[in-house]
Amino acid sequence: MSKPSSLIVYLLRQFPKGHLLATLCVAGLIGMAVMVPGEGNSIPSQATLDLSLPAPQSGRSLDDSNQQVVPTRQWKEVTVRSGDTLGKLLRDQGATASEIHALVTSHEEIKRLTNIKPGDIIRVEFNDAGQLSAVQYQPSQIETITAELSDTGWQFAESIRDYERQVKYAAATIDDSLFLAAQQAGMSDNMTMKLAGIFGWDIDFVLDIRHGDHFRLIYEELFLDGEKVGDGNVLMAEFWNQGRQVTAFRYETKDGDIDYLDLKGDSLRKEFIRTPVSFTRISSRFTTGRYHPVLHKVRAHKGIDYAAPRGTPVKAAGDGKVIFAGNKGGYGRVVIIKHGQNYSTLYAHLNSYAKGVRSGKRVRQGQTIGYVGSSGLATGPHLHYEFQVNGVHRNPLTVPLPKARGIPDNERKEFLVYASKLRNQLALYAEASTLAQNEQN
Ligand SMILES: [Zn+2]
């Protein structure tokens, strides 16, 4: 999912402001986070609520024999040093040239084993005859690749462990910044980015946030062997912005498309990113042909100028087809994209085009199409951005953006059932959190 890139910059800028004084001033903060206690607890987890979502991709287990491999073997652990290749590392451990050759030419899968980096751990095993008999590598915390010598040659097995997922609830009222409030509620910065990304289509976190805005959500935390190793997904979230409530449910369709949907099952995403560049400031706004009383002439600026450092990536606002990529008078190097029948967008003064972007090419939303520059009539590096609906220029900052396609009609009923279960779950957490808070007072 693409998200407005200016938002990311804003959030990153906001984050270091979490100084102590501000922290102490957060009076209106609820700052509650309730950890789901271990199994058998009365607070329902996703599993006990029978939420009929397919198992997450990352949780699939290809081979459950992984656990028993390690203890029965005589592994020797070797840390990869800079300059090491798999061959060199095995040679240093005593493998012969022909053993190494047999391994590295055995199977396509070997590529995953030769992709090692300094600091990685490789396990090697020699059998009683002193022959190289097994090699194991963990490309990530959950993946293990094992190569094993059998009677018929080298065999490869990959196993992926399941994360243990715990559902967590958090709620906060924003007093200063979203980041600060979320931190107080026990959320990681990564999770705050996810939350902001979900609502970034509806809420401009630079301009729209007001004192007293609040949110609550349930999300997953990932554990391995009882230790937290990261964050999973936001399952559901509610955000109140200037009195308006936006609700988001994470939903996976039967086709495997994952999206955040609102109460009706419509996507929260839009067909267009509002801002196609991470900008430092708006240097010129949209004006239609307006008579200028001092200059005594009609001046129009049919786009928005976003000042940004030269070389900043410019993104396609939506899926579409490039209908022009080249030089055009005062625009300088410009890309024009047509999106379906009714919409087109224009990106001017580019320094250069992204690779492969030329007339006739299809582009995806969020794909980099070029880089900010000052080609054509431009006093400094900026992106001049235009948005047209049915051939008429509209203000890119305010034009209503069409929603992305939501849930397929034949799945809407199931979604509504699922969504109401999630809402009940969130309400339970909220209640438990209020109880816990009252007990503390
Ligand atoms: Zn302009």
PDB file of C-alpha atoms and ligand atoms in Angstrom, residues 284 301 303-305 349 382-385, ligand 1:
ATOM      1  CA  SER A 284       2.928  28.173  -5.014  1.00  0.00           C
ATOM      2  CA  HIS A 301      -1.445  28.767 -11.599  1.00  0.00           C
ATOM      3  CA  GLY A 303      -1.224  23.319 -10.191  1.00  0.00           C
ATOM      4  CA  ILE A 304       0.682  23.141  -6.932  1.00  0.00           C
ATOM      5  CA  ASP A 305       4.384  23.791  -6.562  1.00  0.00           C
ATOM      6  CA  HIS A 349      10.401  20.544 -13.976  1.00  0.00           C
ATOM      7  CA  HIS A 382      10.388  21.986  -7.202  1.00  0.00           C
ATOM      8  CA  LEU A 383       7.656  19.751  -8.520  1.00  0.00           C
ATOM      9  CA  HIS A 384       4.862  21.479 -10.391  1.00  0.00           C
ATOM     10  CA  TYR A 385       1.897  19.110 -10.102  1.00  0.00           C
TER      11      TYR A 385
HETATM   12 ZN    ZN B   1       3.972  25.606 -10.777  1.00  0.00          ZN
END
